[in-house]
Short mmCIF file of C-alpha atoms in Angstrom, two decimals:
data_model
loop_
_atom_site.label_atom_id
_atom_site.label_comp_id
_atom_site.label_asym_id
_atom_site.label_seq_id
_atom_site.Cartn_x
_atom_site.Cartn_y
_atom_site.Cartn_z
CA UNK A 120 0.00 0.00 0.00
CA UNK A 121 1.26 3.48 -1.05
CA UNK A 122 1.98 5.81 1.65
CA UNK A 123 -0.36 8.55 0.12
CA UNK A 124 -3.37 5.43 0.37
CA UNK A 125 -2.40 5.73 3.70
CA UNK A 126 -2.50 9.34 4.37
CA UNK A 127 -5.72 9.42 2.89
CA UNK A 128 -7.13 6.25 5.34
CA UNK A 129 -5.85 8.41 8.51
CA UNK A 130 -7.52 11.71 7.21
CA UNK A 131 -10.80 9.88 6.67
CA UNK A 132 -10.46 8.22 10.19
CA UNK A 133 -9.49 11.15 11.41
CA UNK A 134 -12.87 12.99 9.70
CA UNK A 135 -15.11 10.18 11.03
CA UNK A 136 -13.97 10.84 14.77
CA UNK A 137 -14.91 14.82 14.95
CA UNK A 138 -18.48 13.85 13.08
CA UNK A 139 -18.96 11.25 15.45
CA UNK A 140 -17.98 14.03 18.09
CA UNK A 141 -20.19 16.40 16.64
CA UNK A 142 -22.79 17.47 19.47
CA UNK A 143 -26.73 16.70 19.15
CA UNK A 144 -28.58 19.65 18.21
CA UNK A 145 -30.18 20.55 21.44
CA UNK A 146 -34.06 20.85 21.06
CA UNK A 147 -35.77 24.03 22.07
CA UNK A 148 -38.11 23.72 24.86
CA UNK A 149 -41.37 25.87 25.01
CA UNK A 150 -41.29 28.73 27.80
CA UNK A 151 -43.51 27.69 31.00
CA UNK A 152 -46.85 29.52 30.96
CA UNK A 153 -48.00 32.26 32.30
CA UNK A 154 -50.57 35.05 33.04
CA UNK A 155 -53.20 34.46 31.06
CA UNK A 156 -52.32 31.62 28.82
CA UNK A 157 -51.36 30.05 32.46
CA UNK A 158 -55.12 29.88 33.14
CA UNK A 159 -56.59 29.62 29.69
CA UNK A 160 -54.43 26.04 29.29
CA UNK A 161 -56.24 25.36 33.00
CA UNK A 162 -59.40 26.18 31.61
CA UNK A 163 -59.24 23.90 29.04
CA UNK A 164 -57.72 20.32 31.01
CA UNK A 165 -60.77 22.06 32.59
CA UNK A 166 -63.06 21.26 29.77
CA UNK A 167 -61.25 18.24 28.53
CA UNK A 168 -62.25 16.45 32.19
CA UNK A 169 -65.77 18.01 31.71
CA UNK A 170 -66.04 15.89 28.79
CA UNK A 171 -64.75 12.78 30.56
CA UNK A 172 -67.09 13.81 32.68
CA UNK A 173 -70.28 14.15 31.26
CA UNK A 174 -69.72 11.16 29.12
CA UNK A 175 -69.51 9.05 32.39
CA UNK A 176 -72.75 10.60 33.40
CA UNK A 177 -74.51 10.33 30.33
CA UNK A 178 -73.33 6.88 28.83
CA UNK A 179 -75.42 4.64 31.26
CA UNK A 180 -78.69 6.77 30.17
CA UNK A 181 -78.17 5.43 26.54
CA UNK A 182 -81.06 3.69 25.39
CA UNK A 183 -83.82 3.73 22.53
CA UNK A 184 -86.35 6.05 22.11
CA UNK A 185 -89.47 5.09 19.86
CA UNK A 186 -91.16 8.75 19.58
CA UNK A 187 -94.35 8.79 17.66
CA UNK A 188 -95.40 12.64 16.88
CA UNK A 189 -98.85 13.77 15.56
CA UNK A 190 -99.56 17.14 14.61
CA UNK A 191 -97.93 19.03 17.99
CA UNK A 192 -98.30 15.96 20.11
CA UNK A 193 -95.61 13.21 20.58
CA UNK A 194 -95.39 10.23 22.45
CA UNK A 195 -92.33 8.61 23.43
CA UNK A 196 -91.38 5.05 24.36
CA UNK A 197 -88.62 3.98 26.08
CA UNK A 198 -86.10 1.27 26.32
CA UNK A 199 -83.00 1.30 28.28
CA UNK A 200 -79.23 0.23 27.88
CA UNK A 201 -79.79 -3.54 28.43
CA UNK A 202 -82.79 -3.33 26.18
CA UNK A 203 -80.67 -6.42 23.62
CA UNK A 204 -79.76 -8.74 26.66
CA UNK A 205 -83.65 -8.66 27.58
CA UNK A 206 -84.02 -9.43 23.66
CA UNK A 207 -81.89 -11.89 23.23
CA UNK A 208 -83.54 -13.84 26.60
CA UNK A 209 -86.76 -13.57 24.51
CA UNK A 210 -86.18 -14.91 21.35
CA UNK A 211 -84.20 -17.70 22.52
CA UNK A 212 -87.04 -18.99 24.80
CA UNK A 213 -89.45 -17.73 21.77
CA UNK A 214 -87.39 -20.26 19.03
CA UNK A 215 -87.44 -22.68 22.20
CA UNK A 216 -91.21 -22.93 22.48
CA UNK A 217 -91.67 -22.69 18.85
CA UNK A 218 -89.99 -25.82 17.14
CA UNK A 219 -91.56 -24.52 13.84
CA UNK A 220 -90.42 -21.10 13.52
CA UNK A 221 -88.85 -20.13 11.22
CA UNK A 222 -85.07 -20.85 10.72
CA UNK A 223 -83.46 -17.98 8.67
CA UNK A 224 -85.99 -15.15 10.83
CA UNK A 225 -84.51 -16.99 14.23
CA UNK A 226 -80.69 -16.53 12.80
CA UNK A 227 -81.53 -12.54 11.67
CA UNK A 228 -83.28 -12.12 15.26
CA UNK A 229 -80.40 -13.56 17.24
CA UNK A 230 -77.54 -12.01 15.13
CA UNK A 231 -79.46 -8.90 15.26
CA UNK A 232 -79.93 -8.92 19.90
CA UNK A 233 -76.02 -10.55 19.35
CA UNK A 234 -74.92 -7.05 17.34
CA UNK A 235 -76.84 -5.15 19.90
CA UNK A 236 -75.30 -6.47 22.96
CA UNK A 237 -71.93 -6.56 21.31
CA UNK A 238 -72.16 -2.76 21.17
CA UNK A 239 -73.86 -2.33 24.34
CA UNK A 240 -70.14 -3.99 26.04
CA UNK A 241 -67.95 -1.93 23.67
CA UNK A 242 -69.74 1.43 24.38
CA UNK A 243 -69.21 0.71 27.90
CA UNK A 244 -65.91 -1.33 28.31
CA UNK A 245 -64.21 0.74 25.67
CA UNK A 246 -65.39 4.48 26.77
CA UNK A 247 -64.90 3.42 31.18
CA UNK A 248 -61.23 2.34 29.75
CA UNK A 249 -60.51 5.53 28.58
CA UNK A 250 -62.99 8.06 30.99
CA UNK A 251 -60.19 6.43 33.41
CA UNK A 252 -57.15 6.95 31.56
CA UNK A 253 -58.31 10.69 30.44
CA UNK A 254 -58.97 11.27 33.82
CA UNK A 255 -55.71 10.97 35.34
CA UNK A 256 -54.22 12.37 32.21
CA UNK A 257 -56.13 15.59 32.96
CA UNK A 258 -55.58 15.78 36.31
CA UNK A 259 -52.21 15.38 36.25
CA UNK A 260 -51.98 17.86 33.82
CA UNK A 261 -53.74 20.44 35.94
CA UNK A 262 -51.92 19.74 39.10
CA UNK A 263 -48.62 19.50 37.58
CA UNK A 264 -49.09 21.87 34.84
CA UNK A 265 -47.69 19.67 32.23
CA UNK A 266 -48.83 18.40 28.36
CA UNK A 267 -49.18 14.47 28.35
CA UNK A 268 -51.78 14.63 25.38
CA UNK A 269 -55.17 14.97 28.00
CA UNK A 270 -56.89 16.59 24.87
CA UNK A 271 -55.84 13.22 22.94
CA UNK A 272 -57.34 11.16 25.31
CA UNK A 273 -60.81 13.18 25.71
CA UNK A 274 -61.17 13.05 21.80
CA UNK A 275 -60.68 9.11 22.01
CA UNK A 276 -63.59 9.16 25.15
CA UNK A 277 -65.77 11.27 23.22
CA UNK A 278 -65.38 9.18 19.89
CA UNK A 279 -65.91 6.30 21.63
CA UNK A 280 -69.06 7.53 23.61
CA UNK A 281 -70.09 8.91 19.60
CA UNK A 282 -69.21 6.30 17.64
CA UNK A 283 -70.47 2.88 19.83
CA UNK A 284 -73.69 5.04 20.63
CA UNK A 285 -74.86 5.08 17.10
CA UNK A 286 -73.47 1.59 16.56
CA UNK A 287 -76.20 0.77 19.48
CA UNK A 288 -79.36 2.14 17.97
CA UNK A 289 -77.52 0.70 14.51
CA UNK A 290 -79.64 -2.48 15.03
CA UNK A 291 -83.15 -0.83 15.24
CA UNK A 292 -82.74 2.51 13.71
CA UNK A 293 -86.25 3.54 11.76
CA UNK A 294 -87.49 7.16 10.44
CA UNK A 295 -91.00 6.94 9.02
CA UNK A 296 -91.44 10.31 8.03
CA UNK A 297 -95.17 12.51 6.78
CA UNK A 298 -95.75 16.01 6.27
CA UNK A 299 -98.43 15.75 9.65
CA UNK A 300 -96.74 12.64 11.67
CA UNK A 301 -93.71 10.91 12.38
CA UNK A 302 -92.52 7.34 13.62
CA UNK A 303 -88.66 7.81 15.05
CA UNK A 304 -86.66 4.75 16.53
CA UNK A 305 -83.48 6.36 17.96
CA UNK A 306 -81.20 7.37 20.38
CA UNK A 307 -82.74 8.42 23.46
CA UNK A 308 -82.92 12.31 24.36
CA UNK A 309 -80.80 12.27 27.74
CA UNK A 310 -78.46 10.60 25.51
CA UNK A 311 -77.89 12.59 22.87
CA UNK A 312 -77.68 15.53 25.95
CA UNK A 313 -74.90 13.58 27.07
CA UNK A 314 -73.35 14.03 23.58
CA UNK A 315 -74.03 17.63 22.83
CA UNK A 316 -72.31 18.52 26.21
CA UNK A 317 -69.07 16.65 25.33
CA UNK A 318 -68.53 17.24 22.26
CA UNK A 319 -68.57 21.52 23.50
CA UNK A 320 -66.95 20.79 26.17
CA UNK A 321 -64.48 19.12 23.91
CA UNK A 322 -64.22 22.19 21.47
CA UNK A 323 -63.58 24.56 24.06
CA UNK A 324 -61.10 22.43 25.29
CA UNK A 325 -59.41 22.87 21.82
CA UNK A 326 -60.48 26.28 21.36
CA UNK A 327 -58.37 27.09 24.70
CA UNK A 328 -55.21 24.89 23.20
CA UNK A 329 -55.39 27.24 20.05
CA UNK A 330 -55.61 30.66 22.12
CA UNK A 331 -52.47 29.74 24.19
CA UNK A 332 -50.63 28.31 21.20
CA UNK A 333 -52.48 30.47 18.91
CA UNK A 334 -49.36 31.44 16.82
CA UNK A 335 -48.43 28.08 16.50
CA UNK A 336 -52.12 26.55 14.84
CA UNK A 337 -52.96 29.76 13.24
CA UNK A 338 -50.14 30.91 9.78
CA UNK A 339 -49.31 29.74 6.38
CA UNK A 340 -48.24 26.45 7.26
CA UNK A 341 -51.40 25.08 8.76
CA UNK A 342 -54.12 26.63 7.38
CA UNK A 343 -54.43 23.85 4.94
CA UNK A 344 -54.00 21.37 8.49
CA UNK A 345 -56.73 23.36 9.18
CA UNK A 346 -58.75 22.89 6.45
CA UNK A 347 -58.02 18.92 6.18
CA UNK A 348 -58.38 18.22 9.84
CA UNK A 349 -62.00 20.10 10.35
CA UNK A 350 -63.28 18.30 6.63
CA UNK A 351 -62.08 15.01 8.37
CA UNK A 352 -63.79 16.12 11.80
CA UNK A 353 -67.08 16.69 9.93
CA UNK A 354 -66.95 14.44 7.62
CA UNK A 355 -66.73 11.40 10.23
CA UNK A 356 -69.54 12.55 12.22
CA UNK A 357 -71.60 12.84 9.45
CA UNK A 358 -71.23 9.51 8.00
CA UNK A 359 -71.01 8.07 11.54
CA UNK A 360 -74.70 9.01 11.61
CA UNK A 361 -75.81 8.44 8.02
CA UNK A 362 -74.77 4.78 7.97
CA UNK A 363 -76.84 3.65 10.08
CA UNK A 364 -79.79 3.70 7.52
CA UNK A 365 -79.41 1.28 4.54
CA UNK A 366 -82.22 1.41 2.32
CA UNK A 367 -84.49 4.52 2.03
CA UNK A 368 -88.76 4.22 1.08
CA UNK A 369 -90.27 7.32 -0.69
CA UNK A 370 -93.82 7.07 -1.53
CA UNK A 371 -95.33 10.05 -2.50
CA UNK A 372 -94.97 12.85 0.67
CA UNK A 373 -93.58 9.82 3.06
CA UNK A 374 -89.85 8.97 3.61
CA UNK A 375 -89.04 5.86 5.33
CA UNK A 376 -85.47 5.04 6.31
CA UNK A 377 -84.48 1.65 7.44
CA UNK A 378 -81.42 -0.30 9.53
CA UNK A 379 -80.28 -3.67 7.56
CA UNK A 380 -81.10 -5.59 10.63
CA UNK A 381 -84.97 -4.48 10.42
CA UNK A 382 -84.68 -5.61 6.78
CA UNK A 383 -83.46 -8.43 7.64
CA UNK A 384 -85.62 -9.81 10.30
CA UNK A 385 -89.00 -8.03 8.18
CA UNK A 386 -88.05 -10.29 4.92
CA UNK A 387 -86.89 -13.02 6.83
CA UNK A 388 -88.89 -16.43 5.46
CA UNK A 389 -87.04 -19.42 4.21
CA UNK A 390 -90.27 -20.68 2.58
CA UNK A 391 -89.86 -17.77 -0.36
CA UNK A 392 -86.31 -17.38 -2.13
CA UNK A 393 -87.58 -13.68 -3.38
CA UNK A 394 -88.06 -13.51 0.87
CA UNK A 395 -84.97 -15.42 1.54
CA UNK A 396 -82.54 -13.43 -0.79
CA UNK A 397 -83.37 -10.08 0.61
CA UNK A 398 -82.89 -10.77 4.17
CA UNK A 399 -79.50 -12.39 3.01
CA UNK A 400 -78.27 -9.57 1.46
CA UNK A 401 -79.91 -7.40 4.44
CA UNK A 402 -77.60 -9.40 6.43
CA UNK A 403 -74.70 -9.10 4.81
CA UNK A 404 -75.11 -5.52 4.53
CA UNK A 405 -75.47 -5.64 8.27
CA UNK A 406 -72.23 -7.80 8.36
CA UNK A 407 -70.30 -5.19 6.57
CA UNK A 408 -71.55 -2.21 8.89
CA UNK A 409 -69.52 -4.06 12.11
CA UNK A 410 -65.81 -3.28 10.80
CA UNK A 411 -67.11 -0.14 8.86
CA UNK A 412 -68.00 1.15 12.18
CA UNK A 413 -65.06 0.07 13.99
CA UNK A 414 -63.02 2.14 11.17
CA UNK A 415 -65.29 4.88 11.60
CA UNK A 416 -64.64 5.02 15.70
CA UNK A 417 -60.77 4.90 13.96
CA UNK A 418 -61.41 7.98 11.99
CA UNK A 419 -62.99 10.22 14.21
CA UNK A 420 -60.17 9.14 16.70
CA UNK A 421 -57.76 10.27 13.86
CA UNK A 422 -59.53 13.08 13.12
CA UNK A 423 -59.67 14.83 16.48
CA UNK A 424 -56.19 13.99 17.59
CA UNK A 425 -54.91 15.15 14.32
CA UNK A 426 -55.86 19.15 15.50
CA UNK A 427 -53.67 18.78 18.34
CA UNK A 428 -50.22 18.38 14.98
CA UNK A 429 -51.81 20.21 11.90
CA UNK A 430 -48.62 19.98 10.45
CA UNK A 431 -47.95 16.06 11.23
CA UNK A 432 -48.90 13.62 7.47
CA UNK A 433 -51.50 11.62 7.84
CA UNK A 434 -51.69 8.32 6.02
CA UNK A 435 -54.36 7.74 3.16
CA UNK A 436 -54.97 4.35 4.23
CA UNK A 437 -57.41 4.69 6.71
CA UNK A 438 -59.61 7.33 4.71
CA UNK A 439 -59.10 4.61 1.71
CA UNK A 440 -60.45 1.89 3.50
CA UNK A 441 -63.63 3.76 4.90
CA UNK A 442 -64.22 4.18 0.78
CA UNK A 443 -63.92 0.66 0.79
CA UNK A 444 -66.20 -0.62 3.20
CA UNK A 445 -68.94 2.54 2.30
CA UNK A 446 -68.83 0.96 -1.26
CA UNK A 447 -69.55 -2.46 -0.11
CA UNK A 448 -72.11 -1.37 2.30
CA UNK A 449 -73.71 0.79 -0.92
CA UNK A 450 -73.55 -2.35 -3.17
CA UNK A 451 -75.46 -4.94 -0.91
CA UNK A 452 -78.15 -1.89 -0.15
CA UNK A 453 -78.22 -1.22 -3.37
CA UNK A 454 -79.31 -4.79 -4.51
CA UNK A 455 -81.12 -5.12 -1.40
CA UNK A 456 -83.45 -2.37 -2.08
CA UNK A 457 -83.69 -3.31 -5.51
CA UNK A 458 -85.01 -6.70 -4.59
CA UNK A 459 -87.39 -5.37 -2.84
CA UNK A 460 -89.04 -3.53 -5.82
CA UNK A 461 -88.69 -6.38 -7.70
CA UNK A 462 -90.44 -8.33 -5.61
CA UNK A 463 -93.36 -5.46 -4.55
CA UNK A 464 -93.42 -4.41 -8.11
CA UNK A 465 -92.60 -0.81 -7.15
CA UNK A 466 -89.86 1.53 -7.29
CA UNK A 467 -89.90 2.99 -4.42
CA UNK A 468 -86.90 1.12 -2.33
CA UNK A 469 -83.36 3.16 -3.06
CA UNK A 470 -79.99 3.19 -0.84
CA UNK A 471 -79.81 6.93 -0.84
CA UNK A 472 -77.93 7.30 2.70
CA UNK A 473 -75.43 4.45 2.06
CA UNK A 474 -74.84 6.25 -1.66
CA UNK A 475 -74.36 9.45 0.54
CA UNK A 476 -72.10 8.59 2.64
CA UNK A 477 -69.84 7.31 -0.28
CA UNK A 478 -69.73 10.78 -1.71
CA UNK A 479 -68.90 11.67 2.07
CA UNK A 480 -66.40 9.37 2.42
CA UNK A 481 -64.14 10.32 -0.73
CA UNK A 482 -64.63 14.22 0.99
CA UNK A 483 -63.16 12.63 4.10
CA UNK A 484 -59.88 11.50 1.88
CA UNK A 485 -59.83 14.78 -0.19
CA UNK A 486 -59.25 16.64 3.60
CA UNK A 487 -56.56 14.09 4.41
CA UNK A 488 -54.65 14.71 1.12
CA UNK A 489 -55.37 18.83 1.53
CA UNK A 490 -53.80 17.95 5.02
CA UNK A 491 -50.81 15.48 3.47
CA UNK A 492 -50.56 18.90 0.53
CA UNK A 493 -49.83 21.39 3.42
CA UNK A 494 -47.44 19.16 4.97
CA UNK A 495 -45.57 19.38 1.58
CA UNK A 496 -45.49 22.99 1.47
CA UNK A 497 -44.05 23.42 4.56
CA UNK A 498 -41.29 20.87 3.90
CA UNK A 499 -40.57 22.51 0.71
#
């Protein structure tokens, strides 16, 4: 080996021991807080508990509410949070005592109670889980005055109180709408209190995270966070409610909107294959709505933590799935209802809610890639 080969080896050893010598750029910490910012940022671990709060109030007063309305007077019908087990009881000893009934109404019946009671547990195991864990998050964070993502943590007990809510009155959810009555199965009133308080409580949380750190969620690179994150917000709630309903009756002033499982158990009579096919395909419907609304409790999960780093990508794959399973839902109501005018004769049976929240769900991706299109920009 030449002795310039040489020289040349030391110099590069030499250069690899001062980089690896090179000091760690030292991260710049955020001032402590004070005045006024000091008790805005209280204010809001303030409202971020009130959520917790409220949502451990209100989630044991979920239940179903079958309001009939005539003219200016209503009349309302209860059921309460165990309303599936005590369903589920029943039509067991019902196909028990009935050795003829029918087999494929007996299987929509029990996987219908079965849904039911499956999101009865998850509202409450799920949303307790995390009341706990936001709780102690919050309070730690007001005692101690530091961030360990509280607001995170209330957006995850709030989506979960949201999300498994609707997924509960999924089973039996019914609009039979006139121009002088009504017929409304859904979410109980002192419910849907429960959610209007947390979800507030839950903005002004935010809305107090943006006035301290105003500076930081408010200029030119993350308006288009912004943007993306409240489409996704919206979005998810939207469809989160919408997708409940699977096919859609319009006959002349009335609107009737109807949950696959009521399809399903309606149609359900092995004796006719017209009967038979539709309360498949009801089913199936029904089948896909389980992991479309597990993605959806995802995506609103996603789309509230996501305000708290507007400038953070998000992935497409989540938002591309949600297309996904909305398309498959759309298909099977789509060939569901048009069974069903087939087999009436009529065309009056459409999937107009599952088709809109499609549309909804490819406005949901646009605001991640306006989100992912910021993030760019500010890279650039």
């Amino acid at each position: 080996m030449s002795e310039e080969n040489v020289n040349v080896s030391a110099q590069e050893q030499e250069q690899e021991k001062v980089e690896s010598f090179q000091p760690e750029p030292v991260k710049k910490e955020k001032a402590p807080l004070s005045g006024w910012k000091k008790i805005v940022a209280k204010v809001g671990i303030g409202c971020a508990l009130a959520t917790v709060l409220f949502t451990i109030i209100f989630i044991f007063t979920v239940g179903i509410d079958v309001t009939t309305t005539v003219g200016s007077e209503s009349d309302v019908q209860s059921y309460d949070l165990f309303y599936y087990f005590e369903s589920f009881e029943k039509t067991v000893k019902s196909i028990e005592s009935n050795p003829n009934i029918d087999p494929l109404y007996a299987l929509a019946r029990i996987w219908s109670d079965c849904v039911g009671i499956l999101a009865t547990c998850a509202l409450l195991v799920v949303t307790i889980i995390f009341c706990i864990i936001a709780a102690i998050k919050g309070i730690i964070a007001i005692t101690k005055g530091t961030e360990n993502n509280f607001f995170k943590f209330s957006a995850i007990v709030f989506a979960s109180f949201f999300v498994f809510s609707n997924a509960f009155i999924a089973v039996n959810a019914n609009a039979q709408i006139a121009p002088d009555a009504s017929i409304t199965v859904g979410l109980s009133s002192s419910a849907v209190t429960g959610l209007v308080l947390s979800g507030l409580f839950l903005l002004a949380s935010f809305g107090c995270k943006v006035a301290v750190n105003f500076k930081d969620y408010v200029n030119k690179n993350t308006i288009m966070g912004i943007v993306g994150s409240c489409v996704k917000v919206v979005m998810a709630i939207l469809i989160t409610c919408l997708m409940v309903y699977s096919v859609t009756q319009t006959k002349g002033e009335v609107t009737i909107h109807n949950a696959s499982f009521s399809i399903a158990s309606s149609y359900a009579n092995s004796e006719s294959q017209k009967h038979a096919d539709i309360s498949t395909t009801a089913l199936i419907s029904g089948f896909i709505y389980i992991p479309l609304t597990i993605m959806m409790l995802a995506s609103v999960i996603n789309a509230a933590t996501e305000l708290d780093n507007l400038t953070k990508p998000v992935s497409l794959r989540m938002p591309i799935a949600v297309i996904v399973l909305s398309v498959l839902y759309m298909i099977f109501s789509m060939v569901t209802a048009n069974m069903i005018n087939e087999l009436k004769n009529v065309s009056e049976y459409s999937a107009t809610m599952p088709i809109v929240v499609v549309v909804l769900a490819i406005i949901n991706l646009a605001g991640a890639i306006v989100m992912n299109v910021g993030n760019k920009k500010k890279a650039a």
